[in-house]
Coordinates of C-alpha atoms in Angstrom, one line a residue:
M1 CA 59.0 151.7 97.7
S2 CA 57.2 148.4 97.7
E3 CA 55.3 147.2 100.8
E4 CA 57.7 144.2 100.9
K5 CA 60.7 146.5 100.5
M6 CA 59.4 148.7 103.3
K7 CA 58.9 145.8 105.6
Y8 CA 62.5 144.7 104.9
M9 CA 63.6 148.3 105.9
R10 CA 61.9 148.3 109.1
L11 CA 63.3 145.0 110.1
L12 CA 66.8 146.4 109.1
A13 CA 65.9 149.4 111.4
E14 CA 65.5 147.1 114.3
K15 CA 69.3 146.2 113.8
Y16 CA 70.4 149.7 113.3
P17 CA 67.9 151.8 115.4
T18 CA 70.2 155.1 115.6
L19 CA 71.6 157.2 113.0
S20 CA 75.1 156.7 114.6
S21 CA 74.8 153.0 114.6
L22 CA 73.9 153.0 111.0
E23 CA 76.4 155.3 109.9
R24 CA 79.0 153.5 111.8
E25 CA 78.2 150.3 110.1
I26 CA 78.2 151.9 106.6
I27 CA 81.9 153.2 107.3
N28 CA 83.0 149.9 108.7
L29 CA 81.7 148.1 105.6
S30 CA 83.1 150.6 103.2
A31 CA 86.4 150.2 104.9
I32 CA 86.3 146.4 104.8
L33 CA 85.9 146.5 101.0
N34 CA 89.2 148.4 100.6
L35 CA 91.3 145.4 102.5
P36 CA 93.2 142.7 100.3
K37 CA 91.1 139.5 99.7
G38 CA 91.9 136.6 102.1
T39 CA 94.0 133.7 101.2
E40 CA 92.4 130.7 99.9
H41 CA 93.8 127.1 100.0
F42 CA 92.7 124.4 97.6
M43 CA 93.3 120.7 98.3
S44 CA 92.1 117.7 96.7
D45 CA 91.9 113.9 96.6
I46 CA 93.2 113.5 100.4
H47 CA 92.2 109.8 100.4
G48 CA 92.5 109.3 104.1
E49 CA 96.2 110.2 104.4
Y50 CA 95.9 112.0 107.7
E51 CA 99.5 112.8 108.3
A52 CA 100.3 114.5 105.1
F53 CA 97.0 116.2 105.1
C54 CA 97.5 117.6 108.4
H55 CA 100.9 118.8 107.7
I56 CA 99.9 120.6 104.6
L57 CA 97.1 122.0 106.4
N58 CA 99.3 123.1 109.4
N59 CA 101.9 124.7 107.0
C60 CA 99.2 126.1 104.7
S61 CA 101.1 124.8 101.7
G62 CA 104.3 126.7 102.7
V63 CA 102.5 130.1 103.3
I64 CA 103.9 130.2 106.8
R65 CA 107.3 129.4 105.9
E66 CA 107.3 131.9 103.2
K67 CA 106.0 134.6 105.7
A68 CA 108.8 133.6 108.1
E69 CA 111.5 133.7 105.4
R70 CA 110.3 137.3 104.3
I71 CA 110.1 138.6 107.8
F72 CA 113.1 137.0 109.5
R73 CA 115.5 137.1 106.6
G74 CA 118.9 138.3 107.9
R75 CA 117.9 137.8 111.5
L76 CA 117.3 134.1 111.9
S77 CA 119.2 131.4 110.2
D78 CA 117.3 128.8 108.0
E79 CA 117.6 126.4 110.9
E80 CA 116.1 128.8 113.4
Q81 CA 113.3 129.5 110.8
G82 CA 112.6 125.8 110.5
E83 CA 112.5 125.4 114.3
L84 CA 109.9 128.3 114.7
C85 CA 107.9 126.9 111.7
T86 CA 107.6 123.4 113.3
L87 CA 106.7 124.9 116.5
I88 CA 103.8 126.8 114.7
Y89 CA 102.6 123.6 112.9
Y90 CA 102.9 121.3 116.0
P91 CA 103.1 123.6 119.1
K92 CA 102.0 120.8 121.7
E93 CA 104.1 118.0 120.3
K94 CA 107.3 120.4 119.8
L95 CA 107.0 122.1 123.1
S96 CA 107.0 118.6 124.7
L97 CA 110.1 117.5 122.7
L98 CA 112.0 120.6 123.5
D99 CA 111.1 120.2 127.2
K100 CA 112.4 116.8 127.2
E101 CA 115.6 118.2 125.8
N102 CA 115.9 120.9 128.5
A103 CA 115.9 123.4 125.5
V104 CA 113.1 125.8 126.9
N105 CA 113.5 128.4 129.4
H106 CA 112.4 131.9 130.4
E107 CA 114.6 133.7 127.8
W108 CA 113.5 131.0 125.0
Y109 CA 109.9 131.6 125.7
R110 CA 110.2 135.4 125.4
T111 CA 112.2 135.4 122.2
T112 CA 109.8 132.9 120.7
L113 CA 106.6 134.8 121.7
E114 CA 108.0 137.9 120.2
Q115 CA 108.7 136.3 116.9
M116 CA 105.6 134.7 116.8
L117 CA 103.6 137.9 117.7
E118 CA 105.7 139.8 114.9
L119 CA 104.4 137.0 112.4
A120 CA 100.8 137.4 113.6
R121 CA 100.9 141.0 113.1
D122 CA 102.0 140.7 109.6
L123 CA 99.5 138.1 108.8
S124 CA 96.6 140.1 110.4
S125 CA 97.4 143.1 108.4
K126 CA 94.8 142.3 105.7
Y127 CA 91.9 141.8 108.2
T128 CA 89.8 143.9 110.2
R129 CA 90.7 144.2 113.9
S130 CA 87.4 142.7 114.8
K131 CA 87.8 139.7 112.4
V132 CA 91.2 138.9 113.9
R133 CA 89.8 139.3 117.3
K134 CA 87.1 136.7 116.5
A135 CA 89.9 134.2 115.1
M136 CA 91.7 134.4 118.4
P137 CA 91.4 131.5 121.0
E138 CA 88.8 132.7 123.3
D139 CA 90.8 132.3 126.5
F140 CA 93.6 134.4 125.2
A141 CA 91.9 136.9 123.0
Y142 CA 92.0 139.9 125.1
I143 CA 95.7 139.5 126.0
I144 CA 96.7 138.7 122.3
D145 CA 94.8 141.6 121.1
E146 CA 96.7 144.0 123.4
L147 CA 100.2 142.6 122.5
M148 CA 99.5 142.7 118.6
H149 CA 98.4 146.2 118.8
A150 CA 100.6 147.9 121.5
Q151 CA 102.2 151.1 120.1
P152 CA 105.2 153.0 121.2
D153 CA 104.4 156.3 122.8
E154 CA 106.4 159.2 124.1
D155 CA 107.1 157.7 127.5
D156 CA 107.2 154.2 126.4
N157 CA 104.1 153.6 128.6
Q158 CA 102.7 151.1 125.9
V159 CA 106.2 149.1 125.9
R160 CA 106.2 148.9 129.5
Y161 CA 102.6 147.6 129.5
H162 CA 103.6 145.1 126.6
N163 CA 106.7 143.8 128.6
E164 CA 104.7 143.4 131.8
I165 CA 102.1 141.4 130.1
L166 CA 104.8 139.1 128.5
E167 CA 106.4 138.8 131.9
T168 CA 103.2 137.7 133.5
I169 CA 102.3 135.1 130.7
L170 CA 106.0 133.7 131.2
R171 CA 105.5 133.3 135.0
I172 CA 101.9 131.8 134.7
D173 CA 100.9 130.1 131.4
A174 CA 103.6 130.5 128.7
E175 CA 103.0 127.0 127.1
D176 CA 99.2 127.4 126.5
F177 CA 100.0 130.9 125.3
V178 CA 102.4 129.7 122.6
I179 CA 99.9 127.0 121.6
A180 CA 97.2 129.7 121.2
L181 CA 99.2 131.9 119.3
A182 CA 100.3 129.3 117.0
E183 CA 96.7 128.4 116.3
L184 CA 95.9 132.1 115.4
I185 CA 99.0 132.3 113.0
K186 CA 97.6 129.2 111.2
R187 CA 94.0 130.8 111.1
L188 CA 95.3 133.9 109.6
A189 CA 97.5 132.4 107.1
V190 CA 94.3 130.8 105.3
D191 CA 91.0 132.7 105.3
R192 CA 89.2 129.7 103.5
L193 CA 89.8 126.1 102.8
H194 CA 88.4 124.3 99.7
I195 CA 88.5 120.5 99.8
V196 CA 87.8 119.6 96.0
G197 CA 86.7 115.9 96.9
D198 CA 88.0 112.6 97.9
I199 CA 88.4 112.6 101.6
F200 CA 87.7 108.9 101.8
D201 CA 89.5 106.0 100.3
R202 CA 93.0 104.4 100.4
G203 CA 94.4 105.8 103.6
D204 CA 93.1 104.6 106.9
S205 CA 92.2 107.8 108.7
A206 CA 89.5 109.5 106.8
D207 CA 87.4 109.8 109.9
R208 CA 90.2 111.7 111.6
I209 CA 90.4 114.2 108.7
V210 CA 86.7 114.8 109.0
E211 CA 87.1 115.6 112.5
L212 CA 89.8 118.1 111.9
L213 CA 87.8 119.7 109.0
M214 CA 84.8 120.0 111.4
K215 CA 86.9 122.2 113.5
H216 CA 88.1 124.4 110.7
P217 CA 86.5 127.9 110.8
C218 CA 85.9 128.3 107.1
V219 CA 85.6 125.2 104.9
D220 CA 83.8 123.8 102.0
I221 CA 83.8 120.5 100.4
E222 CA 83.1 119.7 96.7
W223 CA 81.9 116.0 97.0
G224 CA 84.1 113.2 95.2
N225 CA 83.1 109.9 94.2
H226 CA 84.5 108.3 97.1
D227 CA 82.9 110.8 99.4
I228 CA 79.6 110.1 97.7
L229 CA 80.0 106.3 98.2
W230 CA 80.4 106.8 102.0
M231 CA 77.5 109.2 102.0
G232 CA 75.4 106.6 100.0
A233 CA 76.3 104.0 102.5
A234 CA 75.4 106.3 105.4
C235 CA 72.1 106.7 103.9
G236 CA 71.5 102.8 103.7
S237 CA 72.4 101.9 100.1
D238 CA 73.2 98.3 100.2
A239 CA 75.5 98.5 97.2
C240 CA 77.2 101.5 98.7
I241 CA 77.8 99.7 101.7
A242 CA 79.2 96.6 99.9
N243 CA 81.8 99.0 98.0
V244 CA 82.7 100.7 101.0
V245 CA 83.5 97.4 103.0
R246 CA 85.2 95.9 100.1
N247 CA 87.5 98.9 99.6
C248 CA 88.2 99.0 103.4
I249 CA 89.1 95.2 103.4
K250 CA 91.1 95.5 100.0
Y251 CA 93.3 98.3 101.0
R252 CA 93.6 97.1 104.6
T253 CA 91.8 100.3 106.0
M254 CA 89.3 98.3 108.3
A255 CA 90.4 100.5 111.2
T256 CA 88.3 103.4 109.7
L257 CA 85.3 101.1 109.7
E258 CA 85.7 99.5 113.0
N259 CA 87.7 102.0 115.2
G260 CA 86.6 105.0 113.6
Y261 CA 82.8 104.4 113.0
G262 CA 82.2 101.3 115.2
I263 CA 81.1 99.0 112.3
S264 CA 82.0 95.3 112.9
L265 CA 82.8 93.1 110.2
R266 CA 82.5 89.9 112.3
K267 CA 79.4 88.5 110.9
L268 CA 80.6 88.9 107.3
T269 CA 84.0 87.2 108.4
L270 CA 82.3 84.4 109.9
F271 CA 80.1 83.9 107.1
A272 CA 83.1 84.0 104.7
Q273 CA 85.1 81.5 106.6
K274 CA 82.3 78.9 106.2
L275 CA 82.2 79.6 102.5
Y276 CA 85.9 79.8 101.9
P277 CA 87.7 77.8 104.6
D278 CA 91.0 77.5 102.5
L279 CA 91.3 81.2 102.5
S280 CA 92.6 83.5 105.3
P281 CA 89.8 85.4 107.1
M282 CA 90.4 88.6 105.5
D283 CA 90.6 87.2 102.0
A284 CA 87.5 85.2 102.5
A285 CA 85.8 88.3 103.8
L286 CA 86.9 90.1 100.6
K287 CA 85.6 87.5 98.3
A288 CA 82.4 87.3 100.0
I289 CA 81.7 90.9 99.9
T290 CA 82.8 91.2 96.5
V291 CA 80.4 88.7 95.3
I292 CA 77.6 90.3 97.2
Q293 CA 78.6 93.6 95.8
F294 CA 78.2 92.5 92.1
K295 CA 74.8 91.0 92.9
L296 CA 73.6 94.2 94.6
E297 CA 75.0 96.2 91.8
G298 CA 73.2 94.0 89.1
Q299 CA 69.9 94.3 91.0
I300 CA 70.3 98.3 90.7
I301 CA 71.2 97.9 86.9
L302 CA 68.2 95.7 86.2
R303 CA 65.8 98.0 87.8
N304 CA 67.1 101.3 86.5
S305 CA 67.1 100.8 82.5
D306 CA 67.8 104.6 82.1
Y307 CA 71.2 104.1 83.6
N308 CA 72.3 102.5 80.6
M309 CA 74.9 100.3 82.3
N310 CA 73.8 96.8 81.1
D311 CA 77.4 96.1 80.2
R312 CA 78.4 95.9 83.9
L313 CA 76.1 92.8 84.3
I314 CA 78.6 90.0 84.2
L315 CA 77.6 87.4 86.6
H316 CA 75.2 85.9 84.2
T317 CA 77.8 85.3 81.6
I318 CA 80.2 83.3 83.7
D319 CA 80.6 79.8 81.9
M320 CA 81.8 77.5 84.7
N321 CA 82.5 74.8 82.1
D322 CA 85.4 76.7 80.4
G323 CA 86.0 79.2 83.4
T324 CA 85.2 82.4 81.4
F325 CA 83.1 85.5 81.5
L326 CA 82.0 88.0 79.1
S327 CA 82.9 91.6 79.1
E328 CA 82.1 94.0 76.3
G329 CA 81.8 91.2 73.7
E330 CA 85.2 89.4 74.5
R331 CA 85.4 86.3 76.6
Y332 CA 88.2 86.4 79.4
K333 CA 89.5 83.5 81.4
L334 CA 88.6 83.5 85.1
N335 CA 91.2 83.4 87.7
D336 CA 88.8 81.9 90.3
T337 CA 85.8 79.6 89.4
F338 CA 84.7 78.9 92.8
F339 CA 81.3 80.7 93.5
P340 CA 79.3 78.6 95.9
T341 CA 76.5 81.3 96.4
L342 CA 76.0 81.9 92.7
D343 CA 72.7 80.5 91.4
K344 CA 73.0 80.1 87.7
S345 CA 69.2 80.4 87.2
D346 CA 69.2 83.8 89.2
P347 CA 72.6 85.0 89.5
Y348 CA 71.9 88.4 91.1
R349 CA 69.8 87.1 93.9
L350 CA 71.3 87.0 97.4
T351 CA 71.3 84.0 99.4
D352 CA 69.4 84.0 102.7
G353 CA 73.1 84.2 104.4
E354 CA 74.1 87.0 102.2
Q355 CA 70.9 88.8 103.0
K356 CA 71.5 88.6 106.9
V357 CA 75.2 89.9 106.3
V358 CA 73.8 92.9 104.2
A359 CA 71.1 93.5 106.8
E360 CA 73.5 93.6 109.8
L361 CA 76.0 95.8 107.9
R362 CA 73.1 98.2 106.8
G363 CA 72.0 98.6 110.4
A364 CA 75.4 99.4 111.5
F365 CA 76.0 102.0 109.0
L366 CA 72.6 103.5 109.8
N367 CA 73.2 103.4 113.5
S368 CA 76.9 104.7 113.6
A369 CA 76.4 108.0 115.2
R370 CA 79.8 109.2 114.4
L371 CA 79.6 108.4 110.6
Q372 CA 76.1 109.8 110.5
G373 CA 77.5 113.1 112.1
H374 CA 80.5 113.2 109.6
V375 CA 78.1 112.8 106.6
A376 CA 75.8 115.4 107.9
F377 CA 78.9 117.7 108.0
L378 CA 79.7 116.8 104.3
F379 CA 76.1 117.6 103.2
E380 CA 75.8 120.9 105.2
N381 CA 79.3 122.2 104.0
G382 CA 79.6 120.5 100.6
G383 CA 77.9 120.1 97.3
M384 CA 78.3 118.9 93.8
Y385 CA 80.2 122.1 92.8
R386 CA 81.0 125.6 93.9
R387 CA 81.6 129.0 92.3
C388 CA 83.8 131.1 94.4
N389 CA 85.6 134.5 93.5
G390 CA 85.6 133.5 89.8
N391 CA 86.5 130.0 90.2
L392 CA 84.5 127.0 89.5
L393 CA 85.2 124.1 91.7
Y394 CA 84.3 120.4 91.2
H395 CA 85.8 117.1 91.7
G396 CA 85.2 115.0 88.5
C397 CA 84.0 116.0 85.1
V398 CA 81.1 117.9 83.3
P399 CA 80.1 114.9 81.2
M400 CA 80.5 115.3 77.4
N401 CA 79.8 113.4 74.2
D402 CA 82.4 112.4 71.5
S403 CA 81.6 115.9 69.7
G404 CA 82.4 117.9 72.8
S405 CA 78.8 119.0 73.5
F406 CA 77.4 118.3 77.0
E407 CA 76.1 114.7 77.4
T408 CA 72.3 114.5 78.0
V409 CA 71.3 111.9 80.5
Y410 CA 67.8 110.6 81.1
L411 CA 67.1 110.6 84.9
F412 CA 63.9 110.9 87.0
G413 CA 62.0 111.5 83.9
E414 CA 64.0 114.4 82.7
Q415 CA 66.7 115.2 80.2
L416 CA 69.6 116.6 82.1
S417 CA 72.9 118.0 81.0
G418 CA 75.7 120.6 82.1
R419 CA 74.8 122.6 85.3
E420 CA 71.2 121.3 85.5
Y421 CA 72.6 117.8 85.8
F422 CA 74.8 118.9 88.6
D423 CA 72.1 120.7 90.5
T424 CA 69.6 117.9 90.0
A425 CA 72.1 115.4 91.4
D426 CA 72.9 117.7 94.4
E427 CA 69.1 118.2 95.1
V428 CA 68.4 114.2 94.9
A429 CA 71.4 113.4 97.3
R430 CA 70.2 115.9 99.9
L431 CA 66.6 114.5 99.8
V432 CA 68.0 111.1 100.3
F433 CA 69.8 111.8 103.5
F434 CA 67.4 114.5 105.0
G435 CA 64.3 112.8 103.7
E436 CA 62.0 111.0 106.2
E437 CA 61.9 107.9 104.0
K438 CA 64.8 106.2 102.2
N439 CA 63.5 105.9 98.7
L440 CA 65.1 103.1 96.9
L441 CA 65.4 105.3 93.6
G442 CA 67.3 107.9 95.4
L443 CA 69.5 105.3 97.1
D444 CA 70.2 103.7 93.8
F445 CA 71.3 107.0 92.4
M446 CA 73.8 107.5 95.3
W447 CA 75.6 104.4 93.8
Y448 CA 75.3 105.7 90.3
L449 CA 76.9 108.9 91.3
W450 CA 79.8 106.7 92.6
C451 CA 80.6 104.6 89.6
S452 CA 78.5 105.6 86.4
P453 CA 80.7 106.6 83.3
L454 CA 78.0 109.5 82.9
S455 CA 78.3 110.4 86.6
P456 CA 79.9 114.0 87.1
L457 CA 81.8 112.5 90.1
C458 CA 83.3 109.5 88.2
G459 CA 83.3 109.8 84.4
R460 CA 84.8 106.5 83.7
K461 CA 83.9 102.9 83.2
L462 CA 84.8 101.1 86.3
K463 CA 86.0 97.5 85.6
T464 CA 86.0 96.3 89.3
F465 CA 84.9 92.6 88.1
E466 CA 87.7 92.4 85.5
R467 CA 90.4 93.5 87.9
A468 CA 89.1 91.1 90.5
F469 CA 88.4 88.0 88.4
T470 CA 90.8 87.8 85.6
D471 CA 94.7 88.4 85.2
D472 CA 94.2 89.4 81.6
K473 CA 94.9 93.2 81.8
T474 CA 93.4 93.9 78.4
A475 CA 90.2 93.7 80.2
W476 CA 91.1 96.1 82.9
H477 CA 91.1 99.4 80.6
E478 CA 88.7 101.8 82.0
E479 CA 87.5 104.3 79.3
K480 CA 87.1 107.8 80.3
N481 CA 84.3 110.3 79.4
P482 CA 85.4 112.5 76.5
Y483 CA 85.5 115.3 79.0
Y484 CA 89.0 114.2 79.8
R485 CA 90.0 114.8 76.2
Y486 CA 88.3 118.1 75.8
Y487 CA 89.4 119.6 79.1
Y488 CA 92.9 120.4 77.4
E489 CA 91.0 122.8 75.0
E490 CA 90.4 126.6 76.0
F491 CA 87.1 126.4 73.9
S492 CA 85.6 123.5 75.9
C493 CA 86.7 125.1 79.4
D494 CA 85.0 128.5 78.2
K495 CA 82.0 126.5 77.4
I496 CA 81.8 124.9 81.0
L497 CA 82.5 128.4 82.7
E498 CA 79.7 130.0 80.8
E499 CA 77.4 127.2 81.5
F500 CA 78.1 127.5 85.2
G501 CA 77.5 131.5 84.9
L502 CA 81.4 132.5 85.1
D503 CA 83.4 134.9 83.1
S504 CA 85.3 132.7 80.7
D505 CA 87.8 135.5 80.2
T506 CA 88.9 135.6 83.8
A507 CA 87.5 132.5 85.6
H508 CA 89.4 129.2 86.1
I509 CA 88.2 125.6 86.8
I510 CA 89.6 123.8 89.8
N511 CA 89.4 120.1 89.1
G512 CA 90.6 117.0 91.2
H513 CA 90.0 113.3 90.5
T514 CA 92.4 112.1 88.2
P515 CA 96.1 111.9 89.3
V516 CA 98.6 113.9 87.3
R517 CA 101.4 111.4 86.2
T518 CA 104.3 114.0 86.5
V519 CA 106.6 111.0 85.9
K520 CA 105.2 110.7 82.5
G521 CA 105.4 114.3 81.7
E522 CA 101.7 115.2 82.3
L523 CA 101.2 118.9 83.6
P524 CA 98.4 120.0 86.1
I525 CA 97.9 123.2 84.0
R526 CA 95.4 122.7 81.2
A527 CA 93.8 124.7 78.4
G528 CA 96.2 127.6 78.7
G529 CA 95.7 127.9 82.4
K530 CA 91.9 128.0 82.3
L531 CA 91.6 124.6 84.2
L532 CA 93.9 123.1 87.0
V533 CA 94.1 119.7 87.9
I534 CA 95.2 119.7 91.6
D535 CA 95.2 115.6 92.3
G536 CA 98.7 114.9 92.1
G537 CA 98.8 111.8 94.2
F538 CA 98.2 112.9 97.7
C539 CA 97.6 109.1 98.6
E540 CA 101.0 107.3 99.5
K541 CA 99.9 104.3 97.2
Y542 CA 99.8 106.8 94.2
H543 CA 103.1 108.2 94.6
D544 CA 105.0 105.6 92.2
T545 CA 102.6 106.5 89.7
T546 CA 102.6 110.4 89.9
G547 CA 106.2 110.9 91.1
I548 CA 105.0 113.5 93.6
A549 CA 102.8 113.7 96.7
G550 CA 100.1 116.1 95.6
Y551 CA 99.2 119.5 94.3
T552 CA 97.6 122.2 96.1
L553 CA 96.6 125.7 95.2
I554 CA 96.9 129.0 96.8
Y555 CA 94.9 132.0 95.7
N556 CA 95.6 135.4 97.5
S557 CA 95.2 138.9 96.7
H558 CA 98.2 138.9 94.3
G559 CA 97.0 135.8 92.2
L560 CA 97.1 132.1 91.7
R561 CA 100.0 129.8 92.7
L562 CA 100.2 126.1 92.2
K563 CA 102.2 124.1 94.8
T564 CA 103.9 120.8 93.9
H565 CA 104.6 118.7 97.2
R566 CA 107.2 116.0 97.7
P567 CA 106.3 113.2 100.0
F568 CA 105.9 113.8 103.6
C569 CA 108.3 112.1 105.8
S570 CA 106.6 111.7 109.2
V571 CA 105.5 113.9 112.2
E572 CA 108.2 112.5 114.0
E573 CA 110.9 113.4 111.6
A574 CA 109.3 116.9 111.3
L575 CA 109.5 117.5 115.0
K576 CA 113.0 116.0 115.4
E577 CA 114.6 117.4 112.4
N578 CA 112.2 120.4 111.7
Q579 CA 111.6 118.6 108.3
D580 CA 108.9 120.3 106.2
I581 CA 107.2 119.1 103.0
I582 CA 109.5 120.4 100.2
S583 CA 107.0 122.3 97.9
E584 CA 107.7 124.1 94.7
S585 CA 105.8 127.1 93.8
E586 CA 104.6 127.9 90.3
I587 CA 102.8 131.1 89.4
I588 CA 99.7 130.7 87.3
E589 CA 98.3 134.1 87.2
T590 CA 99.6 137.4 88.8
R591 CA 97.2 140.3 89.1
K592 CA 98.3 143.8 88.1
D593 CA 96.5 145.3 90.9
R594 CA 96.0 143.4 94.3
M595 CA 92.3 141.8 94.7
M596 CA 90.6 143.5 97.4
V597 CA 87.6 142.3 99.2
A598 CA 85.5 144.6 96.8
D599 CA 86.5 142.4 94.0
T600 CA 85.2 139.1 95.9
D601 CA 81.9 137.4 96.2
D602 CA 81.7 138.4 99.8
G603 CA 82.5 142.0 98.6
A604 CA 79.5 141.8 96.2
E605 CA 77.4 140.8 99.0
I606 CA 78.8 143.8 101.2
K607 CA 77.9 146.2 98.6
R608 CA 74.5 145.1 98.2
H609 CA 74.2 145.4 102.0
I610 CA 75.8 148.9 102.1
G611 CA 73.2 149.8 99.3
D612 CA 70.3 148.8 101.9
L613 CA 71.9 150.8 104.6
Q614 CA 72.1 153.8 102.5
E615 CA 68.5 153.3 101.6
L616 CA 67.6 153.2 105.3
L617 CA 69.6 156.2 106.0
Y618 CA 67.6 158.2 103.4
L619 CA 64.5 157.0 104.9
Y620 CA 65.7 158.2 108.5
R621 CA 66.7 161.4 107.1
C622 CA 63.5 162.2 105.2
G623 CA 61.3 160.8 108.3
T624 CA 59.8 158.1 106.6
I625 CA 61.2 155.8 109.4
R626 CA 62.1 157.6 112.7
P627 CA 65.4 156.4 114.3
Q628 CA 65.8 156.1 118.0
K629 CA 67.8 158.6 119.8
G630 CA 71.2 157.7 120.8

């Protein structure tokens, strides 16, 4: 055994100093390997829609209702099951409503607690008792543990003990106990939550969603293009800041900026009203920040020739004489020709007034403690992609060329493609946020990740200028990367999976970013089930386009199920009418044998650890390392 390995063994011996403690841990870990894998829940493209997100998070994409239907079939009516599920989803709100209706009493609490305990016992069956105990709300952990594991005995001592605990709870703190039990049930229903990008954008409560995710015990995030835009803004990228502000004004989600993150738009609005007195304050602010955005983006493109985005330089092509601009070789009519801050001789230069507005906004983004905390959370718990239990998760695309090969980009003096491109992008983004100095090249790259046709997070040519300044919709078409043609083919998906080190025979790609237009006959399942697109239009503004309200994915020990969701009514209706999101379930893959912990990534790590422990056990037994007595 090498000196380094022996040093590691001695450190391991400090954690397990006795033979009994070592043997106990080997037995415990070996037993864990034979438990069913925990349920994974995949969600994508939330876009600031807090209520719908919160509900799907609470009902675990229907998992809790399915469990309730199975357990209480024949004992509770559909209406009673709905009442119980709504209580679990929104315990505080539902209890308050029931209390106002005088619907709760001693007997209601006892019956409800018994039902909730039965549901919790069923959900806990695939976890160790230790893990279940850790998932319990701290204040009630001991009591819940006792109630969940009480067993009948010859003299019914355990039953009497169980009843006395319940009676004491009912006398002292029944409401808080129901709330604690509801939280445990939701925690046990899903073991791990995956957010496959785009927490931010169209909805007005992205900050509240991040707060909710920060409280989740086991979550990872695969960054989306809208996430990286906010992350770039928090790093101090002026172009990212301008895009964020413009989007918030355009979609009327200023509450996220102003109330959520304390970022004032007052200086921008005052500046804009002087420039455009005939417009409303918000329309004036939108136009002012739009012009600023195109100037800042032009500066980035001009100083980064390797981005190959010169076709996005449009300001210098504007012809005020005939009111047109040039886009991809074609001239289009402007719908607005009043640009008082545009200098024909230097169109991408900010005026003094624009510079002051940008400087103030940059300071506000950099000094927003809540925004900086949220972005730190995205960096600490997220990344460009993730490999988890045989699945590859990423938001956008693996850029390809017309022949179906991985596209090579030239960035930072390197040729990058495939997985190496993702890894480099991830590393650069982290250096920008965590580095002591804000490198201009890195800040520019954050903007590039947001909108470049060759960005893994975007993969299409954004026509923001055309959509803003011409009514000719032929100029609006946003060409997508060839990836979005090739991801229908099994061969291409196999190539991607192998590039990221996964078994193409068994692995899947979980993809977001592009809404599935169900109303036009599109399906979320691509390449014979190799790739699943779970952006089905979570955002309310996409519902008419997609025809649904989003897809989510459930991966439990039995296999993969795709969940199709109908639009969410409201929390108020859910509480009053016990209305749930109507979800349809489609089985993607069913395993012949249940997937156990031993078959997961965690299981592989546990096996490696057991191997180390067995080596230590051998060293103890042969006397190379002497265990302590105990």
